[in-house]
Short mmCIF file of C-alpha atoms in Angstrom, two decimals:
data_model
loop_
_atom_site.label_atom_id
_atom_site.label_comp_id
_atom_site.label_asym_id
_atom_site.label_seq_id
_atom_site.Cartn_x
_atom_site.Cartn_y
_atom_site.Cartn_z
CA UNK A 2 -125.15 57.36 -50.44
CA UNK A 3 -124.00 54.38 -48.68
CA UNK A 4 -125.70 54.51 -44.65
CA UNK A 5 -124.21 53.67 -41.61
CA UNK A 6 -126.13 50.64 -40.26
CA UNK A 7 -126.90 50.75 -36.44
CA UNK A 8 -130.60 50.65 -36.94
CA UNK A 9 -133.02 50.50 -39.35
CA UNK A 10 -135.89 53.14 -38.37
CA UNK A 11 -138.19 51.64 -41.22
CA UNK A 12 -138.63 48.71 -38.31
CA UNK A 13 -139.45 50.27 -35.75
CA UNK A 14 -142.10 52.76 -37.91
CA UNK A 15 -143.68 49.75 -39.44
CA UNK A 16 -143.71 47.81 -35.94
CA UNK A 17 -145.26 51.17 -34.16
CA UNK A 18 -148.27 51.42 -37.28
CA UNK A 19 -148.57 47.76 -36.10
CA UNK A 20 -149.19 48.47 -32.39
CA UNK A 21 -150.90 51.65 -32.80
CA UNK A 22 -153.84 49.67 -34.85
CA UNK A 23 -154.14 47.19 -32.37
CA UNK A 24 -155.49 49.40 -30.02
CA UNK A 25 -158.76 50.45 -32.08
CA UNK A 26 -158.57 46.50 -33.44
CA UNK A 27 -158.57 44.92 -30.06
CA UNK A 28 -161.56 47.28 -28.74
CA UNK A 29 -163.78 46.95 -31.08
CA UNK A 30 -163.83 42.93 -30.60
CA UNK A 31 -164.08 43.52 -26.93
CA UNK A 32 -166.33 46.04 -26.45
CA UNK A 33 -168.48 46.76 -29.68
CA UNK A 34 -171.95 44.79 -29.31
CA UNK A 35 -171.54 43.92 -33.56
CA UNK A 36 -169.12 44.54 -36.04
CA UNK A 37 -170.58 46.99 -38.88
CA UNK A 38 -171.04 45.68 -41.91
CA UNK A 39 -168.42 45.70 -44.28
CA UNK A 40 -167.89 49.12 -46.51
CA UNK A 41 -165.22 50.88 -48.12
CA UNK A 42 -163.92 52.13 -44.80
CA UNK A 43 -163.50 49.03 -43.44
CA UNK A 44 -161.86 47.09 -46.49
CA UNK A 45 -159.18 50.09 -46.72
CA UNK A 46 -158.22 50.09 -42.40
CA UNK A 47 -158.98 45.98 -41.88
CA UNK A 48 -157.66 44.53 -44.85
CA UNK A 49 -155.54 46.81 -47.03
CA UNK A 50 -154.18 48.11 -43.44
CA UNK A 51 -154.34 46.53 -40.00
CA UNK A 52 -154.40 42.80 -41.17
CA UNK A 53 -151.20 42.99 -43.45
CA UNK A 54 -149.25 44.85 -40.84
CA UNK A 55 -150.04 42.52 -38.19
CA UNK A 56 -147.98 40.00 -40.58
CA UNK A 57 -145.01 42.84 -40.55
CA UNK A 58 -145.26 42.53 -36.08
CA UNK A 59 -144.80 38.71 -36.54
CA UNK A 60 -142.02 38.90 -38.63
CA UNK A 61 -140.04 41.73 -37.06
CA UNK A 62 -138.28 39.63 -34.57
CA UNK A 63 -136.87 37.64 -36.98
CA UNK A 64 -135.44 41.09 -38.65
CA UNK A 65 -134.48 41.94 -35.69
CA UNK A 66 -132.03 38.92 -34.15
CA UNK A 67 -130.61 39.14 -37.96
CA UNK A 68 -129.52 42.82 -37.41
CA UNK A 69 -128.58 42.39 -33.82
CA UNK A 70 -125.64 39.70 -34.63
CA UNK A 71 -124.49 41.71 -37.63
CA UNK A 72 -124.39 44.90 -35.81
CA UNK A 73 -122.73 42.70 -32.98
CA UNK A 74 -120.78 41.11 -35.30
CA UNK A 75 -119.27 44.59 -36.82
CA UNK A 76 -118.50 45.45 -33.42
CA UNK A 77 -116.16 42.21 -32.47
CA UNK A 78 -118.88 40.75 -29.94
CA UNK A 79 -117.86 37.58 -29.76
CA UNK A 80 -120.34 34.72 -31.13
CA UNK A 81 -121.04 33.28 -27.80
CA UNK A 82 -122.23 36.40 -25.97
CA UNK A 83 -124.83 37.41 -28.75
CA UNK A 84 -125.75 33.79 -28.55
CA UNK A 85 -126.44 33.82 -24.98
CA UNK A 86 -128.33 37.56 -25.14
CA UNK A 87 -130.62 36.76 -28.11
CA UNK A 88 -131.73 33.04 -26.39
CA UNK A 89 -131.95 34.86 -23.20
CA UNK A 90 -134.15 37.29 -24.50
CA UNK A 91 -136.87 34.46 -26.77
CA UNK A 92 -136.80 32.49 -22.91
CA UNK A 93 -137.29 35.31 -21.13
CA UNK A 94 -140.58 36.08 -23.28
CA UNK A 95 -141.86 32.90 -22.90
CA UNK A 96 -141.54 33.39 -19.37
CA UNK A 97 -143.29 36.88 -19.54
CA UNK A 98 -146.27 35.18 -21.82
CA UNK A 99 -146.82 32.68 -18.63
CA UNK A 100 -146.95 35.36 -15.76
CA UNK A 101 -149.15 37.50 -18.01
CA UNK A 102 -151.37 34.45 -18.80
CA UNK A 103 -151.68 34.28 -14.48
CA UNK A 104 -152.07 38.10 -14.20
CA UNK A 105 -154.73 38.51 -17.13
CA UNK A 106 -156.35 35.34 -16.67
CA UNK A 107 -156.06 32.93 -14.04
CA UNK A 108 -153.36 30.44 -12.82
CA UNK A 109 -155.27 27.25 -14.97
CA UNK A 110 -154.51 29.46 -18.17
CA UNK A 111 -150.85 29.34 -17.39
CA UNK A 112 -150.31 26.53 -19.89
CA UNK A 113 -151.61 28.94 -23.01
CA UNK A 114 -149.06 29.98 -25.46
CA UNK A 115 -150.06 33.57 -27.12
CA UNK A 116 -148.19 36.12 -29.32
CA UNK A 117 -146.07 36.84 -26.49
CA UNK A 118 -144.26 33.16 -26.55
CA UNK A 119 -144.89 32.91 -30.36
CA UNK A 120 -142.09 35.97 -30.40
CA UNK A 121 -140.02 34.10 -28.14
CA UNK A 122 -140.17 31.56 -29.93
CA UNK A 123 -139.56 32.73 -33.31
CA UNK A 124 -136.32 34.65 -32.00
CA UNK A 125 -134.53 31.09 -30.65
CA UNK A 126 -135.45 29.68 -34.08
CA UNK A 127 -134.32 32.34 -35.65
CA UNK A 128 -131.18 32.84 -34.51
CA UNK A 129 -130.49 28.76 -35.04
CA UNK A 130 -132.42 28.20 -38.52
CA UNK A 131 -129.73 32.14 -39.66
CA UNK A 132 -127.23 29.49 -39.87
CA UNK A 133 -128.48 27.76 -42.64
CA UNK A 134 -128.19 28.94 -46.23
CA UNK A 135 -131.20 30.55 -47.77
CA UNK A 136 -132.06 28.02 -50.25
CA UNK A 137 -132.11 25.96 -47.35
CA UNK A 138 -134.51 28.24 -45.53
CA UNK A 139 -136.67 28.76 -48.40
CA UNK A 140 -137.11 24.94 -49.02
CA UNK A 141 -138.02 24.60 -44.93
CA UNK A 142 -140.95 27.55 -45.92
CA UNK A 143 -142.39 25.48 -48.56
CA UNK A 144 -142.05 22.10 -46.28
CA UNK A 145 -143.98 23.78 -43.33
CA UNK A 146 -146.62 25.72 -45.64
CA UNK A 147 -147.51 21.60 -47.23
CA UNK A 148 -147.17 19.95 -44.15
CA UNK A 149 -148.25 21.92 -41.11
CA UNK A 150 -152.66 20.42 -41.96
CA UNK A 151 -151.24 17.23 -42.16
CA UNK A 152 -149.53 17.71 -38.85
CA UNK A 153 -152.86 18.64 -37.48
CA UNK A 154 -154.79 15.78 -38.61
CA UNK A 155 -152.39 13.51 -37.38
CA UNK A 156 -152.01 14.95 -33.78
CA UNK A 157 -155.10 15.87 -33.66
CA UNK A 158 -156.71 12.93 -31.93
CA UNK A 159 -153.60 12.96 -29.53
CA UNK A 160 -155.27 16.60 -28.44
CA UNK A 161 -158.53 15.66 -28.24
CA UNK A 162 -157.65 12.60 -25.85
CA UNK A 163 -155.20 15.07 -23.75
CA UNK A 164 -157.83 18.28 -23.44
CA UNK A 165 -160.91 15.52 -22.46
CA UNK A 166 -158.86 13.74 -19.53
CA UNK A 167 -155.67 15.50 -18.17
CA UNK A 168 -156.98 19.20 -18.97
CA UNK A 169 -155.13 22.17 -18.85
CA UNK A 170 -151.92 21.11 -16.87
CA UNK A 171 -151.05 18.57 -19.29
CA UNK A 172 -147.48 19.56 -20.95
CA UNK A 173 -147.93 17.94 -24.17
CA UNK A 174 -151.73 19.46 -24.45
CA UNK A 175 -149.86 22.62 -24.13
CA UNK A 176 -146.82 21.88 -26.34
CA UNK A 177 -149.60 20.85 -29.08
CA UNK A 178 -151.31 23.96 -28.99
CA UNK A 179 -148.69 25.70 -28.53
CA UNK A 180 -147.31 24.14 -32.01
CA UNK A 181 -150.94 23.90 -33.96
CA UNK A 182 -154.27 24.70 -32.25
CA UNK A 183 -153.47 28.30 -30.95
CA UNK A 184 -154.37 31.96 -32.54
CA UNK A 185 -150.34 32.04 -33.00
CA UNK A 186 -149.46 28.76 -34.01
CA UNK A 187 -145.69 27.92 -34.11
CA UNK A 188 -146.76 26.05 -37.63
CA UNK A 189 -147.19 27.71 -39.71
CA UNK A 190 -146.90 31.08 -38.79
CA UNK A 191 -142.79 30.50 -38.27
CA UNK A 192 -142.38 30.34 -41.54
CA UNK A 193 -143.33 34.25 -41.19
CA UNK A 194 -139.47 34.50 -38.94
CA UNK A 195 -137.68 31.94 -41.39
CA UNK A 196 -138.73 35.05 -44.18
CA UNK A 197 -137.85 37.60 -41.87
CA UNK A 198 -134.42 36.30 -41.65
CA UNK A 199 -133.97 35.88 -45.91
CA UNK A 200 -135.28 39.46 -46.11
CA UNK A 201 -133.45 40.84 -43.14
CA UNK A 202 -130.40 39.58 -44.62
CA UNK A 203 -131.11 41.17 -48.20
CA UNK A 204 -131.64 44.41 -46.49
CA UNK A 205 -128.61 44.43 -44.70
CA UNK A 206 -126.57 43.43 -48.37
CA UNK A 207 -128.26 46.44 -50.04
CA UNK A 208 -127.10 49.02 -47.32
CA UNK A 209 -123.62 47.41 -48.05
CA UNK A 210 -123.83 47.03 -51.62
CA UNK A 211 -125.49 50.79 -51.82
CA UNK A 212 -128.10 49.18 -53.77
CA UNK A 213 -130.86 49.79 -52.07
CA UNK A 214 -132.69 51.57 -55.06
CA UNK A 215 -132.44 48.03 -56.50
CA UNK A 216 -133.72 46.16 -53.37
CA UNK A 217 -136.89 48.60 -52.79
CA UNK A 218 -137.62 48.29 -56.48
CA UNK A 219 -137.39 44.41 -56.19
CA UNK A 220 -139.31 43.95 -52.84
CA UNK A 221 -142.58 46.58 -54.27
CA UNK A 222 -142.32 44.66 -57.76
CA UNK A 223 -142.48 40.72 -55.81
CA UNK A 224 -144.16 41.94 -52.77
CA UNK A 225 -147.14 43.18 -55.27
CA UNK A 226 -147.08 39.73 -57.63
CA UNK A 227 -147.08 38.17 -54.31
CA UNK A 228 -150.06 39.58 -52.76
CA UNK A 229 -152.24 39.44 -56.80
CA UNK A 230 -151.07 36.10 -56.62
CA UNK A 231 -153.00 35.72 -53.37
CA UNK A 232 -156.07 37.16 -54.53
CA UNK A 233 -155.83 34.70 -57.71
CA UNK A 234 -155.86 31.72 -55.77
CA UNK A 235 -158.17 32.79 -53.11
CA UNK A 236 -160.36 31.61 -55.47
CA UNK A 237 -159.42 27.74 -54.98
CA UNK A 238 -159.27 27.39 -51.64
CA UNK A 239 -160.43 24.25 -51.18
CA UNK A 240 -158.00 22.54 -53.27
CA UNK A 241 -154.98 24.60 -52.30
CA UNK A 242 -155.77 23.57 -48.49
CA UNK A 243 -156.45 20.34 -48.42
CA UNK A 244 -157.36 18.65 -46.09
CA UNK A 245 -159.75 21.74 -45.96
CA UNK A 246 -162.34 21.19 -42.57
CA UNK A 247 -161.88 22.68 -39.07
CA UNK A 248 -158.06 23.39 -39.02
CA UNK A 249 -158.43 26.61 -37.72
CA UNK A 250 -155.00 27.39 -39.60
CA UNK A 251 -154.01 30.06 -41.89
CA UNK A 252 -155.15 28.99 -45.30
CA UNK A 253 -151.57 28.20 -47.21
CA UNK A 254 -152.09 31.29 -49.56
CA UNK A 255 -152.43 33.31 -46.67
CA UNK A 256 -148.56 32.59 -46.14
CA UNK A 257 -147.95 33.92 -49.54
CA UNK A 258 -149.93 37.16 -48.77
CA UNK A 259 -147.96 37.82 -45.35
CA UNK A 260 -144.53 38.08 -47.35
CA UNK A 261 -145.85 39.92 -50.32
CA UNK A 262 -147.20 42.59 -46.90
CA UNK A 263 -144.09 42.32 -45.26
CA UNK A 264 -141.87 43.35 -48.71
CA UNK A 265 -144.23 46.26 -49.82
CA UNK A 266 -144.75 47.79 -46.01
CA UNK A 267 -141.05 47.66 -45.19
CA UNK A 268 -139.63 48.63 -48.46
CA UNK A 269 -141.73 51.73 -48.79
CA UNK A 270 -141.11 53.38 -45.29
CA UNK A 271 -137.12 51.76 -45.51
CA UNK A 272 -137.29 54.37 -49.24
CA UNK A 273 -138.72 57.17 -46.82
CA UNK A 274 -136.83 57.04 -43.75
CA UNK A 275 -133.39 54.80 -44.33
CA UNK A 276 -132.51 55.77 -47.59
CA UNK A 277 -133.78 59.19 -48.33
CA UNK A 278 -133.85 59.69 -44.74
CA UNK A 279 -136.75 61.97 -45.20
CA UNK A 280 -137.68 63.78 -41.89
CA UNK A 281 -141.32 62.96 -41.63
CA UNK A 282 -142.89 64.79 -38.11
CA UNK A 283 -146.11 62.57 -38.72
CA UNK A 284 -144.27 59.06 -38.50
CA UNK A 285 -142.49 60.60 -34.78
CA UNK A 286 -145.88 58.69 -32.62
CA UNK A 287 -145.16 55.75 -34.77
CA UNK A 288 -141.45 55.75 -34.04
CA UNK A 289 -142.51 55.88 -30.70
CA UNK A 290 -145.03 53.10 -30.87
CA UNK A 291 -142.47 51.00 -32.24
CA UNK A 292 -139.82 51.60 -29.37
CA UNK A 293 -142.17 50.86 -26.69
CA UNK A 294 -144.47 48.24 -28.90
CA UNK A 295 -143.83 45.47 -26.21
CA UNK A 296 -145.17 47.69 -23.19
CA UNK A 297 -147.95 48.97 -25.07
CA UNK A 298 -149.32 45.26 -25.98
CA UNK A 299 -148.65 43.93 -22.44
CA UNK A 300 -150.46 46.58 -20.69
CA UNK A 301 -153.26 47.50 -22.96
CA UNK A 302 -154.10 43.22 -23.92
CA UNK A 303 -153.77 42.41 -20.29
CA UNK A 304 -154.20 44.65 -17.48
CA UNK A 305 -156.00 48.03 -19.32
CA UNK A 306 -159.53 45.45 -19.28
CA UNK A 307 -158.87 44.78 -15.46
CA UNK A 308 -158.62 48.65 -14.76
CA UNK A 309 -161.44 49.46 -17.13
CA UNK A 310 -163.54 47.07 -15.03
CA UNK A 311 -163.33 48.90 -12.11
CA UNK A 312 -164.93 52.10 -13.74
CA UNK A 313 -166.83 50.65 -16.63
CA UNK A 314 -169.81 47.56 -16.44
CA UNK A 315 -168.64 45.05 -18.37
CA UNK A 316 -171.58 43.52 -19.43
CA UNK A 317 -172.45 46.88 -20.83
CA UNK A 318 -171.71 47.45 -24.76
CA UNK A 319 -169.75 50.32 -26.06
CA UNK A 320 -170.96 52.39 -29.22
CA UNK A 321 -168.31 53.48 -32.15
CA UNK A 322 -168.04 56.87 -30.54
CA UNK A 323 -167.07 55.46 -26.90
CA UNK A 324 -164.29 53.14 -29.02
CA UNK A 325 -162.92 56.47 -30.41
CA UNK A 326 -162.78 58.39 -27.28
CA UNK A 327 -161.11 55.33 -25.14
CA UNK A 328 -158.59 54.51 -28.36
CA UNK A 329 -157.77 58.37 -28.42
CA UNK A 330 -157.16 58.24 -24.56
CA UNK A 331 -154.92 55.92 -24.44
CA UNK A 332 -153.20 56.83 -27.38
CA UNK A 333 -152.22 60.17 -25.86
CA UNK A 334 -151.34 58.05 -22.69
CA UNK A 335 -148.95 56.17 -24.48
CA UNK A 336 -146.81 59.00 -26.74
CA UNK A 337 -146.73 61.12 -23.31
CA UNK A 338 -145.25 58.03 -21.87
CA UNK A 339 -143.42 56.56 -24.46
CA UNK A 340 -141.73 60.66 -24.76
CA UNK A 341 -140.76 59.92 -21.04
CA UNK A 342 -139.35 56.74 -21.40
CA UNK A 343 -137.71 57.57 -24.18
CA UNK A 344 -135.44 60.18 -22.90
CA UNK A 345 -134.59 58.14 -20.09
CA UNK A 346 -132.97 55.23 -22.67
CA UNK A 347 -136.62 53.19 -22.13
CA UNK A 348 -135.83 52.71 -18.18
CA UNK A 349 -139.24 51.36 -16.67
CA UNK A 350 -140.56 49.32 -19.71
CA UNK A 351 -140.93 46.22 -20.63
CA UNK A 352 -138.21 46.70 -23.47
CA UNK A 353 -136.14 47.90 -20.51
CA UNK A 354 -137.02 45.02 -17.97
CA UNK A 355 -135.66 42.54 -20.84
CA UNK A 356 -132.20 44.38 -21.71
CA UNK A 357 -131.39 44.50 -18.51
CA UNK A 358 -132.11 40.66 -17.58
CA UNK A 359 -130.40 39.74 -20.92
#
């Protein structure tokens, strides 16, 4: 059965899982006085889980900008106005990252770049590095995953002369961590959008091919020898990464993990809900997530601590329990909303805001 491709729900499920573990994820690094040790528990939601979907959020935007100009494409938008809306839209992100950086922080953080301007970022590139065959990408992956601790050596001086005597303000300090010293890095974590646009690509071919039995089969089968190919060489480290000291960068297996993630996630939920369009009730708060996963980041990693402060000591620790109550509030808070918003076509979101400068 050959589907009609306007939008692939797997995307937004897999994007909405994302966001709905960050809540729990995010609390329990704020508020919890100590992590617990590690168990069973914690192996299956923090690493089997929550850490390889966060990979599947990073990459998404990629997907997405890949979709948008074939959908616009099918359509008879013309090149030029899809090229204007998509670099509208990475701009206007990087623009959102700044205010938020004023609003959450203060006005001598504006200069951080966070996962807010990574996104922007990765869309621009996106859109520019689509044009490129995907040999060509996949030779740029391997490039970056060598290169990018070589980069950092090199420029790292540079940094350390910029941070010590012009500070914060300092364009190039900020374009440097912006590129290599930040918890989203432009190197080498864009090689996670450069993917996104290969796989994005290859999904769109199997829905016109009708052989997506083929593709799901193909992305469980590689994403899997990806990821036990990850564990394998976890194991030398040291020589993999060199020069191995305080990069503070993903190690270059880590790359390979992400992709075998974002192949196994996707695939599965694209079998459940794109191609046996299976009408799961459980994955509707996910969907939901995923629609308004923008919103729900900006207003729970920014402005929920603010509000909390007002009721809530925050020198005072939380216990496991407290976590669980707060995650389960605003989790309600956010389906009852995202319901709302929903069935207004997302008017008064963030998702909303952006379509409608763009």
């Amino acid at each position: 059965q050959k589907l009609s491709l306007t939008r692939i729900k797997s995307m937004d499920t897999v994007r909405g899982i994302a966001v709905f573990l960050m809540l729990p994820s995010h609390f329990v690094q704020w508020y919890l006085p100590q992590i617990p040790e590690y168990s069973w528990l914690h192996f299956l939601i923090i690493s089997i889980i929550a850490w390889p979907l966060r990979f599947c959020f990073l990459t998404m935007p990629a997907m997405g900008v890949i979709l948008q100009k074939y959908i616009g494409k099918r359509r008879g938008i013309d090149e030029n106005i899809l090229k204007k809306i998509i670099l509208k839209r990475g701009l206007l992100l990087i623009l959102i990252q700044l205010f938020c950086n004023i609003l959450g922080w203060s006005l001598f953080m504006i200069w951080n770049s966070f996962v807010i301007s990574f996104i922007g970022i990765s869309i621009i590139i996106s859109y520019f590095i689509s044009k490129y065959s995907q040999r060509t990408r996949i030779i740029l992956i391997i490039v970056i995953i060598i290169m990018t601790p070589f980069l950092k050596i090199h420029f790292f001086p540079l940094y350390f002369n910029i941070s010590s005597f012009l500070g914060s303000w300092s364009i190039t300090s900020f374009l440097y961590n912006m590129f290599l010293q930040v918890d989203f890095p432009i190197f080498p974590l864009i090689a996670y959008s450069i993917f996104g646009t290969i796989y994005a690509e290859r999904m769109i071919k199997a829905i016109e091919t009708n052989s997506q039995s083929k593709f799901i089969k193909q992305s469980i089968i590689f994403g899997t020898a990806l990821i036990l190919a990850y564990i394998i060489l976890s194991n030398f480290r040291t020589i993999l990464n060199y020069p191995d000291f305080f990069l503070n960068l993903p190690p270059r297996q880590e790359i390979i993990y992400a992709f075998g993630s974002v192949m196994v996630y996707i695939s599965i939920f694209f079998w459940i809900q794109d191609w046996k369009r299976l009408n799961i009730k459980a994955l509707i708060p996910f969907k939901i997530y995923g629609a308004i996963s923008l919103t729900v980041f900006i207003t729970h990693y920014y402005f929920f601590p603010k509000l909390l402060d007002l009721f809530y000591n925050p020198w005072q620790r939380m216990g496991p329990y407290s976590i669980f109550e707060l995650t389960l509030i605003l989790n309600i808070f956010y389906i009852i909303y995202g319901i709302i918003i929903l069935r207004r076509n997302k008017k008064y979101s963030i998702e909303w805001f952006i379509r409608a400068c763009t």
